[in-house]
Short mmCIF file of C-alpha atoms in Angstrom, two decimals:
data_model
loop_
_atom_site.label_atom_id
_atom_site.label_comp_id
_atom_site.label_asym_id
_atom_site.label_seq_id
_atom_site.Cartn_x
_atom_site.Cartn_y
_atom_site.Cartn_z
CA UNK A 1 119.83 176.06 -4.22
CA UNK A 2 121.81 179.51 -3.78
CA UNK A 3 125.96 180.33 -4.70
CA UNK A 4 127.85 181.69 -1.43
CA UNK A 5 130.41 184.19 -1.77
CA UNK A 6 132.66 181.36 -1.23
CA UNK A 7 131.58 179.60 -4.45
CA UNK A 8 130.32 176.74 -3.06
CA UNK A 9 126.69 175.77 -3.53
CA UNK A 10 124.09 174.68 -0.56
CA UNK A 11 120.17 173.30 -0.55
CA UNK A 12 118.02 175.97 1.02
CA UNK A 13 115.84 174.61 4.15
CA UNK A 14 112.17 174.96 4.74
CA UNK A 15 111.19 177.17 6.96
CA UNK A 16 110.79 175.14 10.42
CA UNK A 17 106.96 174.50 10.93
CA UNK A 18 105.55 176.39 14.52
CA UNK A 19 104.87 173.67 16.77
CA UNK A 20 100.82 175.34 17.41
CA UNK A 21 98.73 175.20 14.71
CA UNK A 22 97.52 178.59 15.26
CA UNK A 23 100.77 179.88 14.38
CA UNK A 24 101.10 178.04 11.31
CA UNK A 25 97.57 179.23 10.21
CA UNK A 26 98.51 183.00 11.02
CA UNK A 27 101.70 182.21 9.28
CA UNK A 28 100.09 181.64 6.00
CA UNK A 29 97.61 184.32 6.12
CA UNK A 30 99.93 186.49 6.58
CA UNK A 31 101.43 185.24 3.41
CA UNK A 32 98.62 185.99 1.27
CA UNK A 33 97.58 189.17 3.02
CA UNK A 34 101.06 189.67 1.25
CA UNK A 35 100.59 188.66 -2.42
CA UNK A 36 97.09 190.29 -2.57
CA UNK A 37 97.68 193.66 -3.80
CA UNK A 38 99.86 191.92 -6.71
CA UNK A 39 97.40 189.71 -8.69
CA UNK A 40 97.85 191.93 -11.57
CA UNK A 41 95.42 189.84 -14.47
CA UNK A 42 93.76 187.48 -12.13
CA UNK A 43 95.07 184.98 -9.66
CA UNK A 44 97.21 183.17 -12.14
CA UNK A 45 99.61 185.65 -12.33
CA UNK A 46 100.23 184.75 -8.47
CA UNK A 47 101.12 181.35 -9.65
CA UNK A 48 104.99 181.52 -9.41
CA UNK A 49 104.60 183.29 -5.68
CA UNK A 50 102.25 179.94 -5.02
CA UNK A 51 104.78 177.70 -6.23
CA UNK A 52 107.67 179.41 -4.24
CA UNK A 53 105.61 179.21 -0.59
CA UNK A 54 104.11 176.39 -0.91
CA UNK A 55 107.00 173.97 -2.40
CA UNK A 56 110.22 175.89 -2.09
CA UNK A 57 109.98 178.06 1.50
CA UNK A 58 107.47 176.33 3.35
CA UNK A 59 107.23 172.73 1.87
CA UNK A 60 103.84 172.07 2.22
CA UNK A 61 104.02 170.34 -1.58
CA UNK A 62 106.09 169.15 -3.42
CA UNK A 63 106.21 170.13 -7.41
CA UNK A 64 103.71 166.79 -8.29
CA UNK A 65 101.24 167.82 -5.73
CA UNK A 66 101.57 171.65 -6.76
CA UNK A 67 100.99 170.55 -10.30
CA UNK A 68 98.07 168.50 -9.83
CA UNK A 69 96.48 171.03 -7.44
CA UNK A 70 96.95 173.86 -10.18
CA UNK A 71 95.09 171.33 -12.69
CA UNK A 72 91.76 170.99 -9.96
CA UNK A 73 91.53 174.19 -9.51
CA UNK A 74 91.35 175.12 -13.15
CA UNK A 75 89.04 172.33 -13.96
CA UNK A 76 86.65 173.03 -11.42
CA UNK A 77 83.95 175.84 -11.51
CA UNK A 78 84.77 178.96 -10.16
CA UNK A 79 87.67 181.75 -10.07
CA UNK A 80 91.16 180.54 -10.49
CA UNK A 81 92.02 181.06 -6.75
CA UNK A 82 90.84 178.47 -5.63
CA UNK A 83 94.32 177.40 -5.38
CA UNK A 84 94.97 179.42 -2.38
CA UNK A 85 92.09 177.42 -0.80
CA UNK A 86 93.73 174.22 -1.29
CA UNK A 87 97.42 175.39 -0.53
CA UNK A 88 96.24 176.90 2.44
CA UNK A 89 94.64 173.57 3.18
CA UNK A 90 97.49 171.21 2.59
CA UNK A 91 99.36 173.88 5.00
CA UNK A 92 97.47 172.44 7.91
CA UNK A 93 97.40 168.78 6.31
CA UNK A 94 97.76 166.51 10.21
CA UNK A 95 95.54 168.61 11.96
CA UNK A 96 92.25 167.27 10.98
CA UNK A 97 89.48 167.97 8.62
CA UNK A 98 88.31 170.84 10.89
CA UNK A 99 91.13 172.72 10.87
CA UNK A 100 92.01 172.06 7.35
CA UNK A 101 89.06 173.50 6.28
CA UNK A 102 89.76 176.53 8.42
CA UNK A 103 93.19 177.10 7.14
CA UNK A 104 91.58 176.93 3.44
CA UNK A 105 88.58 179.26 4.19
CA UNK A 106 91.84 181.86 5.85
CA UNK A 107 93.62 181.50 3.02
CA UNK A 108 91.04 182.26 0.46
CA UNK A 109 89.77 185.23 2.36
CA UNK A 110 93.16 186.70 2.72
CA UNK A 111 94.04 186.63 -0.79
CA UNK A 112 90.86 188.11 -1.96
CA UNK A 113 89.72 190.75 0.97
CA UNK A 114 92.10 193.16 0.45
CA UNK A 115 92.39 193.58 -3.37
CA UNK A 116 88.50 193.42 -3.60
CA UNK A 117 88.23 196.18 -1.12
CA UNK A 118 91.00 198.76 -3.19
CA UNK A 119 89.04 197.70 -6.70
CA UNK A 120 85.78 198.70 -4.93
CA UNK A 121 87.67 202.16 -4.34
CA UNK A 122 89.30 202.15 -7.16
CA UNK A 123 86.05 201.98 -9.18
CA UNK A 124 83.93 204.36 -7.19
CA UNK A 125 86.70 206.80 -8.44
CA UNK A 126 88.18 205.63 -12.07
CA UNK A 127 85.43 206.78 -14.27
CA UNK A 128 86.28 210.56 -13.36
CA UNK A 129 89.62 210.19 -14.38
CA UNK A 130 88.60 208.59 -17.78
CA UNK A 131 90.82 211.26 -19.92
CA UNK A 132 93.36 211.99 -17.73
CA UNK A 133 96.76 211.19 -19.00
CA UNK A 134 98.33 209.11 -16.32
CA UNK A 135 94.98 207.07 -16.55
CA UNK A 136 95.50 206.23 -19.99
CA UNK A 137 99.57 205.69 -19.59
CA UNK A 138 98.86 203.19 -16.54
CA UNK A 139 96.51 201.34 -18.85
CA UNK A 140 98.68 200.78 -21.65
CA UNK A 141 101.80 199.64 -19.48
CA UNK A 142 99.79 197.53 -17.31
CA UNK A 143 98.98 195.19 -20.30
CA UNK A 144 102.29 194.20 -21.16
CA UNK A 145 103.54 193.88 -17.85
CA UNK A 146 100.50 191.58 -17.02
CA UNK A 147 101.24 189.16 -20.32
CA UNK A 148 105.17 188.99 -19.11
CA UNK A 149 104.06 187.74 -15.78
CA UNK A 150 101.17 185.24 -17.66
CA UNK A 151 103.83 184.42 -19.73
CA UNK A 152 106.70 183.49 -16.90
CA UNK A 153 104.03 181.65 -15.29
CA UNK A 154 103.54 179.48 -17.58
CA UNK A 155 106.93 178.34 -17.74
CA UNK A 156 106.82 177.66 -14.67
CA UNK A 157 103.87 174.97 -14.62
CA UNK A 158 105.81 173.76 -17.72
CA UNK A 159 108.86 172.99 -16.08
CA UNK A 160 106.88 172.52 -12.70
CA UNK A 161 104.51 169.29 -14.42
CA UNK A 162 106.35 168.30 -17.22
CA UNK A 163 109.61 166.24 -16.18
CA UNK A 164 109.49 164.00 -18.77
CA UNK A 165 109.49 164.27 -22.58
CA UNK A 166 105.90 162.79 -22.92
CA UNK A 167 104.53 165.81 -21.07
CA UNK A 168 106.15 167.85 -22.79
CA UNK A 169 104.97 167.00 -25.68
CA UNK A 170 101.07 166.99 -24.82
CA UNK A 171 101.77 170.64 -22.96
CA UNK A 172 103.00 171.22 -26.73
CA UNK A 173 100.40 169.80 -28.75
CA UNK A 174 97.60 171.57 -27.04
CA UNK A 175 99.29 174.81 -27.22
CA UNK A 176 99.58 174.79 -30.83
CA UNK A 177 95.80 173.15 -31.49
CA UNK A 178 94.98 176.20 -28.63
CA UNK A 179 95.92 179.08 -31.06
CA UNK A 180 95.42 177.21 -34.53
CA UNK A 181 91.88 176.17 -33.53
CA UNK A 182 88.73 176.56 -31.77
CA UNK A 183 88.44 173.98 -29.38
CA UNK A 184 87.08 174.33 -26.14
CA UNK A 185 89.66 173.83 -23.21
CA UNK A 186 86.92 172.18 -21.31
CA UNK A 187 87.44 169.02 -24.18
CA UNK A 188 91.34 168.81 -23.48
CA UNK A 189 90.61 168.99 -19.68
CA UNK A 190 87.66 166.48 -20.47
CA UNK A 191 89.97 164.25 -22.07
CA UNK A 192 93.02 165.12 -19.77
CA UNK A 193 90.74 163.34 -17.03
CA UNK A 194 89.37 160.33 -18.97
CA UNK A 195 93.27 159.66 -19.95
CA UNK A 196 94.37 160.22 -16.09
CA UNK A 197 90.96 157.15 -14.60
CA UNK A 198 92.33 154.88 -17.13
CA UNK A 199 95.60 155.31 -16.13
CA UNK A 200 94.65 154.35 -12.69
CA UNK A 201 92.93 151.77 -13.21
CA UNK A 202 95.91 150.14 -14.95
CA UNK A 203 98.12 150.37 -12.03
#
């Protein structure tokens, strides 16, 4: 929702969906050709720029399915974008399995071309500038820039999932046994899922 000048308030639209799904697929690799040079910290940090495309511009989720897609693709094995892979697969949800899987394989290789290719360079040439000054002051401003955005993004999966005071009480619980303890997060995830079958099967 924006203000107008005017003061009053209005709902801001998707953007309209192209009527060829080849448009719609170079739409959203476009989008991620866009956010690659900016996963500062890892893919997570790219979480709020997921959430705004995919729920608030371009509607292909809503905030439920956003949240639960998040929670696969930190449970599963592998790298933590493997969310692009499935928002860039509900962006061609309709069009069939083949061209779902297409959009998902685009989006995937989008996000990660481009920033893999400048840290290969990057590498090749960081070592020789081990001492130099601007090295070392790039470093040290880079971390807490990289914990803001880690810690903005979690907010926003907080107020994203949680719309009730029950999960916002187990997204605070498992913080605090997070940092006072030394539990795995593959047993809260572990128990996250047994919790989530038996809820089903209750329905």
């Amino acid at each position: 929702m924006i203000m107008t000048l005017e003061g009053s308030f209005h709902w801001l639209a998707c953007a309209p969906r192209p009527d060829a799904p080849i448009a719609e697929l170079l739409r959203m690799a476009w989008q991620f050709l866009s956010l690659s040079l900016f996963s500062l910290g890892g893919g997570n940090t790219l979480l709020a720029a997921y959430h705004h495309l995919s729920v608030e511009r371009f509607c292909w989720l809503t905030n439920n399915q956003f949240a639960d897609i998040y929670a696969l693709a930190e449970a599963a094995p592998g790298p933590s974008s493997m969310i692009a892979g499935l928002i860039g697969m509900s962006s061609a949800l309709g069009e069939g399995l083949p061209w779902e899987l297409v959009s998902a394989y685009t989006a995937e290789t989008a996000l990660l071309l481009p920033s893999t290719l400048v840290m290969i360079v990057a590498c090749l040439g960081w070592k020789r500038f081990s001492h130099s000054p601007w090295r070392v002051a790039f470093e040290r401003g880079m971390g807490p820039v990289t914990l803001g955005i880690l810690f903005s993004v979690g907010l926003k999966i907080l107020r994203t999932a949680d719309n009730n005071i029950g999960g916002v009480l187990v997204s605070a619980i498992v913080c605090v046994l997070m940092l006072r303890t030394r539990i795995s997060p593959l047993w809260f995830m572990a128990v996250a899922g047994v919790l989530g079958a038996w809820g089903l099967n209750q329905r």
